[in-house]
Tab-separated table of C-alpha atoms in Angstrom:
chain	number	residue	atom	x	y	z
A	1	UNK	CA	118.300	103.613	116.087
A	2	UNK	CA	120.233	104.584	112.955
A	3	UNK	CA	119.029	108.212	112.856
A	4	UNK	CA	120.034	110.486	115.762
A	5	UNK	CA	116.695	112.329	115.843
A	6	UNK	CA	114.718	109.082	116.097
A	7	UNK	CA	117.152	107.762	118.687
A	8	UNK	CA	116.616	110.906	120.770
A	9	UNK	CA	112.826	110.516	120.504
A	10	UNK	CA	113.103	107.035	121.985
A	11	UNK	CA	115.096	108.364	124.963
A	12	UNK	CA	117.097	105.143	125.086
A	13	UNK	CA	120.529	106.426	126.020
A	14	UNK	CA	121.904	102.904	126.493
A	15	UNK	CA	121.512	102.348	122.755
A	16	UNK	CA	123.583	105.408	121.824
A	17	UNK	CA	126.828	103.434	121.829
A	18	UNK	CA	127.742	103.834	118.178
A	19	UNK	CA	126.941	100.259	117.167
A	20	UNK	CA	123.824	99.441	115.132
A	21	UNK	CA	120.856	97.871	116.901
A	22	UNK	CA	119.859	94.760	114.951
A	23	UNK	CA	116.773	92.591	114.905
A	24	UNK	CA	115.262	90.203	112.393
A	25	UNK	CA	111.759	89.619	111.103
A	26	UNK	CA	110.315	86.279	109.949
A	27	UNK	CA	109.362	85.868	106.296
A	28	UNK	CA	105.678	85.939	107.331
A	29	UNK	CA	106.187	89.623	108.192
A	30	UNK	CA	106.892	90.470	104.540
A	31	UNK	CA	104.069	92.287	102.738
A	32	UNK	CA	104.536	93.136	99.064
A	33	UNK	CA	102.695	93.593	95.762
A	34	UNK	CA	100.618	96.461	97.183
A	35	UNK	CA	98.563	94.157	99.376
A	36	UNK	CA	96.726	95.923	102.227
A	37	UNK	CA	98.108	95.947	105.750
A	38	UNK	CA	95.616	94.571	108.265
A	39	UNK	CA	96.024	96.514	111.494
A	40	UNK	CA	96.161	94.103	114.462
A	41	UNK	CA	93.563	95.208	117.014
A	42	UNK	CA	95.296	93.622	119.987
A	43	UNK	CA	98.680	95.347	119.610
A	44	UNK	CA	97.767	98.922	120.541
A	45	UNK	CA	99.477	101.831	118.779
A	46	UNK	CA	101.231	100.731	115.575
A	47	UNK	CA	103.708	103.107	113.940
A	48	UNK	CA	104.667	103.172	110.266
A	49	UNK	CA	108.409	103.718	110.109
A	50	UNK	CA	109.645	104.583	106.612
A	51	UNK	CA	113.062	103.146	105.807
A	52	UNK	CA	115.461	102.892	102.904
A	53	UNK	CA	115.648	99.188	102.030
A	54	UNK	CA	118.597	97.432	100.392
A	55	UNK	CA	118.480	94.183	98.383
A	56	UNK	CA	121.436	91.850	98.878
A	57	UNK	CA	122.569	90.238	95.608
A	58	UNK	CA	125.311	87.808	96.609
A	59	UNK	CA	126.500	85.553	99.404
A	60	UNK	CA	128.806	87.224	101.890
A	61	UNK	CA	130.352	86.744	105.332
A	62	UNK	CA	132.839	89.048	107.056
A	63	UNK	CA	132.539	91.620	104.270
A	64	UNK	CA	135.050	94.497	104.497
A	65	UNK	CA	133.300	97.857	104.349
A	66	UNK	CA	135.307	98.908	101.283
A	67	UNK	CA	133.808	95.979	99.332
A	68	UNK	CA	130.261	96.178	100.714
A	69	UNK	CA	128.943	98.070	97.660
A	70	UNK	CA	129.416	94.871	95.631
A	71	UNK	CA	126.829	93.028	97.743
A	72	UNK	CA	123.656	94.974	96.880
A	73	UNK	CA	122.010	95.864	93.612
A	74	UNK	CA	118.746	97.704	94.315
A	75	UNK	CA	116.900	99.987	96.718
A	76	UNK	CA	113.318	100.715	97.635
A	77	UNK	CA	111.327	102.328	100.407
A	78	UNK	CA	109.784	100.053	102.986
A	79	UNK	CA	107.564	100.486	105.986
A	80	UNK	CA	108.671	98.853	109.187
A	81	UNK	CA	105.532	98.508	111.310
A	82	UNK	CA	106.215	98.545	115.055
A	83	UNK	CA	103.726	97.930	117.864
A	84	UNK	CA	105.198	100.661	120.049
A	85	UNK	CA	103.193	100.093	123.242
A	86	UNK	CA	104.195	96.445	123.246
A	87	UNK	CA	107.786	97.310	122.336
A	88	UNK	CA	108.111	99.688	125.278
A	89	UNK	CA	106.766	97.047	127.648
A	90	UNK	CA	109.175	94.426	126.320
A	91	UNK	CA	112.109	96.821	126.646
A	92	UNK	CA	111.226	97.619	130.258
A	93	UNK	CA	111.115	93.906	131.039
A	94	UNK	CA	114.367	93.201	129.220
A	95	UNK	CA	112.613	90.820	126.821
A	96	UNK	CA	113.174	90.233	123.068
A	97	UNK	CA	111.315	92.533	120.658
A	98	UNK	CA	110.072	89.825	118.271
A	99	UNK	CA	106.339	90.063	118.929
A	100	UNK	CA	106.394	93.880	118.607
A	101	UNK	CA	108.259	93.984	115.287
A	102	UNK	CA	107.751	90.600	113.607
A	103	UNK	CA	104.001	90.176	113.385
A	104	UNK	CA	102.346	89.300	110.057
A	105	UNK	CA	102.638	92.095	107.496
A	106	UNK	CA	105.037	94.160	109.614
A	107	UNK	CA	107.552	94.660	106.777
A	108	UNK	CA	106.103	96.307	103.666
A	109	UNK	CA	108.207	96.551	100.510
A	110	UNK	CA	107.947	98.976	97.621
A	111	UNK	CA	109.046	98.394	94.037
A	112	UNK	CA	112.777	97.833	93.625
A	113	UNK	CA	114.892	100.403	91.767
A	114	UNK	CA	118.195	99.160	90.384
A	115	UNK	CA	121.211	100.789	92.019
A	116	UNK	CA	122.627	101.846	88.651
A	117	UNK	CA	119.541	103.992	87.972
A	118	UNK	CA	119.995	106.030	91.159
A	119	UNK	CA	122.522	108.557	92.458
A	120	UNK	CA	125.303	107.369	94.744
A	121	UNK	CA	123.965	105.713	97.882
A	122	UNK	CA	125.119	108.660	100.009
A	123	UNK	CA	122.800	110.978	98.056
A	124	UNK	CA	119.556	109.014	98.421
A	125	UNK	CA	116.452	110.532	99.989
A	126	UNK	CA	113.052	109.053	100.790
A	127	UNK	CA	109.682	110.063	102.201
A	128	UNK	CA	106.500	108.629	103.677
A	129	UNK	CA	103.077	110.094	102.870
A	130	UNK	CA	99.842	109.145	104.608
A	131	UNK	CA	96.581	110.292	103.056
A	132	UNK	CA	98.509	112.692	100.842
A	133	UNK	CA	100.432	114.368	103.679
A	134	UNK	CA	104.208	114.162	104.139
A	135	UNK	CA	104.767	112.374	107.464
A	136	UNK	CA	108.457	111.454	107.318
A	137	UNK	CA	111.456	112.493	105.272
A	138	UNK	CA	114.908	110.957	105.430
A	139	UNK	CA	118.287	111.177	103.763
A	140	UNK	CA	121.133	108.684	103.874
A	141	UNK	CA	123.493	111.465	105.004
A	142	UNK	CA	121.557	111.583	108.309
A	143	UNK	CA	122.360	107.956	109.165
A	144	UNK	CA	124.650	107.175	112.085
A	145	UNK	CA	125.862	104.056	110.249
A	146	UNK	CA	125.657	104.213	106.442
A	147	UNK	CA	124.699	101.326	104.159
A	148	UNK	CA	128.175	99.912	103.507
A	149	UNK	CA	129.055	100.070	107.207
A	150	UNK	CA	125.804	98.287	108.098
A	151	UNK	CA	126.536	95.477	105.670
A	152	UNK	CA	130.062	95.065	107.013
A	153	UNK	CA	128.784	95.033	110.601
A	154	UNK	CA	125.925	92.595	110.028
A	155	UNK	CA	128.095	90.206	108.029
A	156	UNK	CA	130.416	89.790	111.015
A	157	UNK	CA	127.641	87.829	112.719
A	158	UNK	CA	125.264	86.655	109.985
A	159	UNK	CA	125.997	85.302	106.527
A	160	UNK	CA	124.184	87.503	104.017
A	161	UNK	CA	122.446	85.593	101.242
A	162	UNK	CA	121.148	86.553	97.827
A	163	UNK	CA	117.664	88.007	98.246
A	164	UNK	CA	118.112	89.114	101.853
A	165	UNK	CA	116.486	92.452	102.602
A	166	UNK	CA	118.036	95.082	104.848
A	167	UNK	CA	115.903	97.835	106.394
A	168	UNK	CA	118.316	100.620	107.390
A	169	UNK	CA	116.479	102.612	110.076
A	170	UNK	CA	113.863	105.320	110.261
A	171	UNK	CA	114.106	109.089	110.690
A	172	UNK	CA	112.172	110.959	113.368
A	173	UNK	CA	108.423	111.402	113.870
A	174	UNK	CA	107.123	107.989	112.809
A	175	UNK	CA	103.312	108.270	112.603
A	176	UNK	CA	100.714	105.873	113.959
A	177	UNK	CA	98.397	104.354	111.351
A	178	UNK	CA	94.640	103.841	111.391
A	179	UNK	CA	92.146	101.852	109.355
A	180	UNK	CA	91.477	103.392	105.914
A	181	UNK	CA	94.826	105.209	105.758
A	182	UNK	CA	96.539	105.255	102.374
A	183	UNK	CA	100.310	104.933	102.669
A	184	UNK	CA	102.831	105.957	100.002
A	185	UNK	CA	106.609	105.738	99.922
A	186	UNK	CA	108.860	107.874	97.723
A	187	UNK	CA	112.473	107.305	96.684
A	188	UNK	CA	114.197	110.312	95.111
A	189	UNK	CA	110.758	111.900	94.681
A	190	UNK	CA	109.333	108.929	92.760
A	191	UNK	CA	106.557	106.818	94.255
A	192	UNK	CA	107.673	103.223	94.773
A	193	UNK	CA	105.202	102.148	97.461
A	194	UNK	CA	101.416	102.341	97.747
A	195	UNK	CA	99.070	100.369	99.983
A	196	UNK	CA	96.043	100.765	102.239
A	197	UNK	CA	95.504	100.019	105.903
A	198	UNK	CA	92.493	97.804	106.649
């Protein structure tokens, strides 16, 4: 819910309270090294949500926002897979989202790009292509809560550790995926992510 347009698409006015909406994924959800994503048949519609991803590089708790930039060293584009039919049902029932967002392979990572090789974090843009077509485009300036603010907020509740990975939210119009789709992620116009859906 970190992009207003995506938030509006979800029509979840109770989540428009200014604070980030947080959830975690188990390590079994992590898919990297360009391995294919195996689409779970039993979960219904699965959306590919492109997100800017941040790599945490040091231990931190209660991090002031003005120092948050010291706690990450690289970015990439990731795909946050969400079983949206299941998610909507869980929301209606007031249940946790875990099974809709934390299934195996539900967090795909691209190649890391060192922070020093990129423009300032506020100038970063990313995109998702499926089968050669642009499906999503995002820019950090569109975020409701920018990267440093997210790190400060999360570290109030959870100790951040070296190697932790922070997905920062998706822009609008997340597409559903189908078997045989080819998915690409771009950071600053450079491809950092490529995998197939099986």
